[in-house]
């Protein structure tokens, strides 16, 4: 099994920055693909970013150029650096992971990964 625990959510003003963290426990192969997705009240889940172990980061168009996803395998931690935040970025952000590889590890469908954390709230005010 895999357990994921997010942290770092907060309330910030538009234009600000936040760094989310996700600590993973469990088999390394089950966290080969890790990603972030978000869900705002009344809206559908939206994949944000994904990264394979040893792979290049992938982003949804809505966050490209503003968000940076990275992972530190030594610390079993996934990060999401969020810059130039906008009110429309307000949502619950979830970390996700599973064994997906290649084209199955996608930013836009990161919510389809098997293992999820409980989420961390990000609120951006104008």
Coordinates of N, CA and C in Angstrom, one line a residue:
X1 N 0.8 -1.2 0.0 CA 0.0 0.0 0.0 C 0.9 1.2 0.0
X2 N 0.3 2.3 -0.4 CA 0.9 3.6 -0.5 C 0.1 4.6 0.3
X3 N 0.8 5.4 1.2 CA 0.1 6.5 1.9 C 0.8 7.8 1.4
X4 N -0.1 8.8 1.2 CA 0.4 10.1 0.7 C -0.1 11.2 1.7
X5 N 0.7 12.1 2.1 CA 0.3 13.2 3.0 C 0.8 14.5 2.5
X6 N -0.2 15.3 2.2 CA 0.1 16.7 1.6 C 0.2 17.7 2.7
X7 N 0.9 18.8 2.4 CA 1.0 19.9 3.4 C 1.4 21.1 2.5
X8 N 1.3 22.3 3.2 CA 1.7 23.5 2.5 C 0.6 24.4 2.0
X9 N -0.7 24.0 2.1 CA -1.7 24.8 1.6 C -1.9 26.0 2.5
X10 N -2.4 27.1 2.0 CA -2.6 28.3 2.7 C -3.5 29.3 2.0
X11 N -3.7 30.4 2.6 CA -4.5 31.5 1.9 C -3.5 32.6 1.5
X12 N -3.5 33.0 0.3 CA -2.5 34.0 -0.2 C -3.2 34.9 -1.1
X13 N -2.6 36.1 -1.4 CA -3.2 37.0 -2.3 C -2.7 36.7 -3.8
X14 N -3.5 37.1 -4.7 CA -3.1 36.9 -6.1 C -1.7 37.5 -6.4
X15 N -1.0 36.7 -7.2 CA 0.4 37.0 -7.5 C 1.4 36.4 -6.5
X16 N 0.9 35.8 -5.4 CA 1.8 35.2 -4.5 C 2.2 33.8 -4.8
X17 N 3.0 33.2 -3.9 CA 3.5 31.9 -4.2 C 3.3 30.9 -3.0
X18 N 3.2 29.7 -3.3 CA 3.1 28.6 -2.3 C 3.9 27.4 -2.7
X19 N 4.3 26.6 -1.8 CA 5.0 25.4 -2.1 C 4.3 24.2 -1.4
X20 N 3.7 23.3 -2.1 CA 3.1 22.2 -1.6 C 4.0 21.0 -1.5
X21 N 3.9 20.2 -0.5 CA 4.7 19.0 -0.3 C 3.8 17.8 -0.1
X22 N 4.3 16.6 -0.6 CA 3.6 15.4 -0.4 C 4.6 14.3 -0.1
X23 N 4.5 13.8 1.2 CA 5.4 12.7 1.6 C 4.7 11.4 1.3
X24 N 5.4 10.5 0.7 CA 4.9 9.2 0.3 C 5.6 8.1 1.2
X25 N 4.8 7.1 1.5 CA 5.3 5.9 2.1 C 4.8 4.7 1.4
X26 N 5.6 3.6 1.3 CA 5.2 2.4 0.6 C 6.2 2.1 -0.4
X27 N 5.9 1.1 -1.3 CA 6.8 0.6 -2.3 C 7.2 1.7 -3.3
X28 N 8.4 1.8 -3.6 CA 8.9 2.8 -4.6 C 8.3 2.6 -6.0
X29 N 8.1 1.3 -6.4 CA 7.5 1.2 -7.7 C 6.1 1.6 -7.8
X30 N 5.4 1.7 -6.7 CA 4.0 2.1 -6.7 C 3.9 3.6 -6.7
X31 N 5.1 4.3 -6.6 CA 5.1 5.8 -6.7 C 5.9 6.2 -7.9
X32 N 6.0 5.3 -8.9 CA 6.8 5.6 -10.0 C 6.3 6.9 -10.7
X33 N 5.0 7.0 -10.9 CA 4.4 8.2 -11.4 C 3.7 8.9 -10.2
X34 N 4.0 10.2 -10.1 CA 3.4 11.0 -9.0 C 2.9 12.3 -9.6
X35 N 1.8 12.8 -9.1 CA 1.3 14.0 -9.6 C 0.4 14.8 -8.7
X36 N -0.1 15.9 -9.2 CA -1.0 16.7 -8.4 C -2.3 17.0 -9.2
X37 N -3.4 16.9 -8.6 CA -4.7 17.4 -9.2 C -5.4 18.3 -8.2
X38 N -6.4 19.0 -8.7 CA -7.1 19.9 -7.8 C -8.6 19.8 -8.1
X39 N -9.4 20.2 -7.1 CA -10.8 20.3 -7.2 C -11.4 21.4 -6.4
X40 N -12.1 22.3 -7.1 CA -12.7 23.4 -6.5 C -14.2 23.1 -6.3
X41 N -14.8 23.7 -5.3 CA -16.3 23.4 -5.0 C -17.1 23.6 -6.3
X42 N -17.9 22.6 -6.6 CA -18.8 22.6 -7.7 C -18.1 22.4 -9.1
X43 N -16.9 22.1 -9.1 CA -16.1 21.9 -10.3 C -15.6 20.5 -10.4
X44 N -15.2 20.1 -11.6 CA -14.7 18.7 -11.8 C -13.2 18.7 -11.4
X45 N -12.7 17.5 -11.1 CA -11.3 17.4 -10.8 C -10.5 17.8 -12.1
X46 N -9.3 18.5 -11.8 CA -8.5 18.9 -12.9 C -7.0 18.5 -12.6
X47 N -6.5 17.7 -13.5 CA -5.1 17.4 -13.4 C -4.2 18.6 -13.5
X48 N -3.1 18.7 -12.7 CA -2.3 19.8 -12.7 C -0.9 19.5 -13.2
X49 N -0.3 18.5 -12.7 CA 1.1 18.2 -13.0 C 1.4 16.7 -12.7
X50 N 2.4 16.2 -13.4 CA 2.8 14.8 -13.1 C 4.3 14.7 -13.4
X51 N 5.0 13.7 -12.8 CA 6.4 13.4 -13.0 C 6.7 12.0 -12.7
X52 N 7.3 11.3 -13.7 CA 7.8 9.9 -13.5 C 9.1 10.0 -12.7
X53 N 9.4 8.9 -12.0 CA 10.7 8.8 -11.4 C 11.8 8.8 -12.5
X54 N 12.6 9.8 -12.5 CA 13.7 10.0 -13.5 C 13.2 10.6 -14.8
X55 N 11.9 11.1 -14.8 CA 11.3 11.6 -16.0 C 11.2 13.2 -16.0
X56 N 10.7 13.7 -17.0 CA 10.5 15.2 -17.1 C 9.2 15.6 -16.6
X57 N 9.1 16.7 -16.0 CA 7.8 17.2 -15.5 C 6.8 17.5 -16.6
X58 N 5.5 17.3 -16.3 CA 4.5 17.5 -17.2 C 3.4 18.4 -16.6
X59 N 2.8 19.3 -17.4 CA 1.9 20.3 -16.8 C 0.6 20.4 -17.6
X60 N -0.4 20.7 -16.9 CA -1.7 21.1 -17.6 C -1.4 22.5 -18.2
X61 N -2.1 22.9 -19.3 CA -1.9 24.2 -19.9 C -2.3 25.3 -18.9
X62 N -3.2 25.1 -18.0 CA -3.7 26.1 -17.1 C -2.6 26.6 -16.1
X63 N -1.6 25.8 -15.9 CA -0.6 26.1 -14.9 C 0.8 26.2 -15.5
X64 N 1.0 25.9 -16.8 CA 2.3 25.9 -17.5 C 2.9 27.2 -17.4
X65 N 4.2 27.3 -17.0 CA 4.9 28.5 -16.8 C 4.7 29.2 -15.5
X66 N 3.8 28.7 -14.6 CA 3.6 29.2 -13.3 C 3.9 28.2 -12.2
X67 N 3.7 26.9 -12.4 CA 3.9 25.9 -11.5 C 5.1 25.0 -11.9
X68 N 5.8 24.5 -10.8 CA 6.9 23.6 -11.0 C 6.7 22.4 -10.2
X69 N 6.7 21.2 -10.8 CA 6.6 20.0 -10.0 C 8.0 19.3 -10.0
X70 N 8.3 18.8 -8.8 CA 9.6 18.1 -8.6 C 9.5 17.0 -7.6
X71 N 10.5 16.1 -7.5 CA 10.4 15.1 -6.5 C 11.8 14.8 -6.0
X72 N 11.9 14.5 -4.7 CA 13.1 14.2 -4.1 C 13.0 12.7 -3.6
X73 N 13.5 11.8 -4.3 CA 13.3 10.4 -4.0 C 14.0 10.0 -2.7
X74 N 15.0 10.7 -2.3 CA 15.7 10.4 -1.1 C 14.8 10.7 0.1
X75 N 13.9 11.7 -0.1 CA 13.0 12.1 1.0 C 11.6 11.5 0.7
X76 N 11.4 10.8 -0.4 CA 10.1 10.3 -0.7 C 9.1 11.4 -0.8
X77 N 9.5 12.5 -1.3 CA 8.6 13.7 -1.3 C 8.4 14.3 -2.7
X78 N 7.2 14.7 -3.0 CA 6.8 15.3 -4.2 C 6.5 16.8 -3.8
X79 N 6.9 17.7 -4.7 CA 6.7 19.1 -4.4 C 5.9 19.8 -5.6
X80 N 5.2 20.8 -5.2 CA 4.6 21.7 -6.3 C 4.8 23.1 -5.9
X81 N 5.7 23.8 -6.6 CA 6.0 25.2 -6.4 C 5.0 26.0 -7.3
X82 N 4.2 26.8 -6.6 CA 3.1 27.5 -7.3 C 3.4 29.0 -7.3
X83 N 3.6 29.6 -8.4 CA 4.0 31.0 -8.5 C 2.9 31.8 -9.3
X84 N 2.9 33.1 -9.1 CA 1.9 33.9 -9.8 C 0.5 33.4 -9.7
X85 N 0.1 33.1 -8.5 CA -1.2 32.5 -8.2 C -2.3 33.4 -8.6
X86 N -3.4 32.8 -9.0 CA -4.6 33.5 -9.5 C -5.8 33.0 -8.6
X87 N -6.8 33.8 -8.5 CA -8.0 33.3 -7.8 C -8.5 32.0 -8.3
X88 N -8.4 31.8 -9.6 CA -8.9 30.6 -10.2 C -8.1 29.3 -9.8
X89 N -7.0 29.5 -9.1 CA -6.2 28.4 -8.6 C -6.7 27.9 -7.3
X90 N -7.7 28.6 -6.7 CA -8.3 28.2 -5.5 C -8.9 26.8 -5.6
X91 N -8.5 25.9 -4.7 CA -9.0 24.5 -4.8 C -8.4 23.7 -3.7
X92 N -8.9 22.5 -3.5 CA -8.2 21.5 -2.7 C -7.2 20.8 -3.6
X93 N -6.0 20.7 -3.2 CA -4.9 20.1 -4.0 C -4.6 18.8 -3.4
X94 N -4.6 17.8 -4.3 CA -4.3 16.4 -3.9 C -3.1 15.9 -4.6
X95 N -2.3 15.1 -3.9 CA -1.2 14.3 -4.4 C -1.7 13.0 -4.8
X96 N -1.2 12.4 -5.9 CA -1.6 11.1 -6.4 C -0.4 10.3 -6.9
X97 N -0.5 9.0 -6.9 CA 0.7 8.2 -7.3 C 0.2 6.8 -7.7
X98 N 1.0 6.2 -8.6 CA 0.8 4.7 -8.9 C 2.0 4.3 -9.8
X99 N 1.9 3.1 -10.3 CA 3.0 2.5 -11.1 C 3.0 3.0 -12.6
X100 N 2.1 3.9 -13.0 CA 2.0 4.3 -14.4 C 3.4 4.7 -14.9
X101 N 3.6 4.4 -16.2 CA 4.8 4.8 -16.9 C 4.5 5.4 -18.3
X102 N 5.4 6.1 -18.8 CA 5.3 6.6 -20.1 C 4.0 7.5 -20.3
X103 N 3.3 7.2 -21.4 CA 2.1 8.0 -21.7 C 1.0 7.8 -20.7
X104 N 1.1 6.9 -19.8 CA 0.0 6.7 -18.8 C 0.3 7.6 -17.6
X105 N 1.4 8.2 -17.5 CA 1.8 9.2 -16.5 C 1.5 10.6 -17.1
X106 N 0.3 11.1 -16.9 CA 0.0 12.4 -17.6 C -0.5 13.4 -16.6
X107 N -0.2 14.6 -16.9 CA -0.6 15.7 -16.0 C -2.1 15.9 -16.0
X108 N -2.7 15.9 -17.2 CA -4.1 16.2 -17.3 C -5.0 15.1 -16.7
X109 N -4.5 13.9 -16.5 CA -5.3 12.8 -15.9 C -4.6 12.3 -14.6
X110 N -3.9 13.2 -13.9 CA -3.3 12.7 -12.7 C -4.3 12.3 -11.6
X111 N -5.6 12.7 -11.7 CA -6.6 12.2 -10.8 C -7.0 10.8 -11.0
X112 N -6.5 10.2 -12.1 CA -6.8 8.8 -12.4 C -5.7 7.8 -11.7
X113 N -4.7 8.4 -11.2 CA -3.7 7.6 -10.4 C -4.4 6.9 -9.2
X114 N -3.9 5.8 -8.8 CA -4.6 4.9 -7.9 C -4.6 5.5 -6.5
X115 N -3.5 6.0 -6.0 CA -3.3 6.4 -4.6 C -3.4 7.9 -4.5
X116 N -4.3 8.3 -3.5 CA -4.5 9.8 -3.3 C -4.1 10.1 -1.8
X117 N -3.8 11.3 -1.6 CA -3.7 11.9 -0.3 C -5.0 12.5 0.1
X118 N -5.1 13.1 1.3 CA -6.4 13.7 1.7 C -6.5 15.2 1.3
X119 N -5.5 15.8 0.7 CA -5.6 17.1 0.2 C -5.1 18.2 1.1
X120 N -4.8 19.3 0.5 CA -4.4 20.5 1.2 C -5.1 21.7 0.5
X121 N -5.7 22.6 1.3 CA -6.5 23.7 0.7 C -5.6 24.9 0.3
X122 N -5.8 25.4 -0.9 CA -5.2 26.6 -1.4 C -6.2 27.6 -1.7
X123 N -6.1 28.8 -1.1 CA -7.1 29.8 -1.4 C -6.4 31.1 -1.8
X124 N -6.7 31.6 -3.0 CA -6.1 32.8 -3.5 C -7.1 33.9 -3.7
X125 N -6.9 35.0 -3.0 CA -7.8 36.1 -3.0 C -7.3 37.2 -3.9
X126 N -8.3 37.9 -4.5 CA -7.9 39.0 -5.5 C -7.7 40.3 -4.8

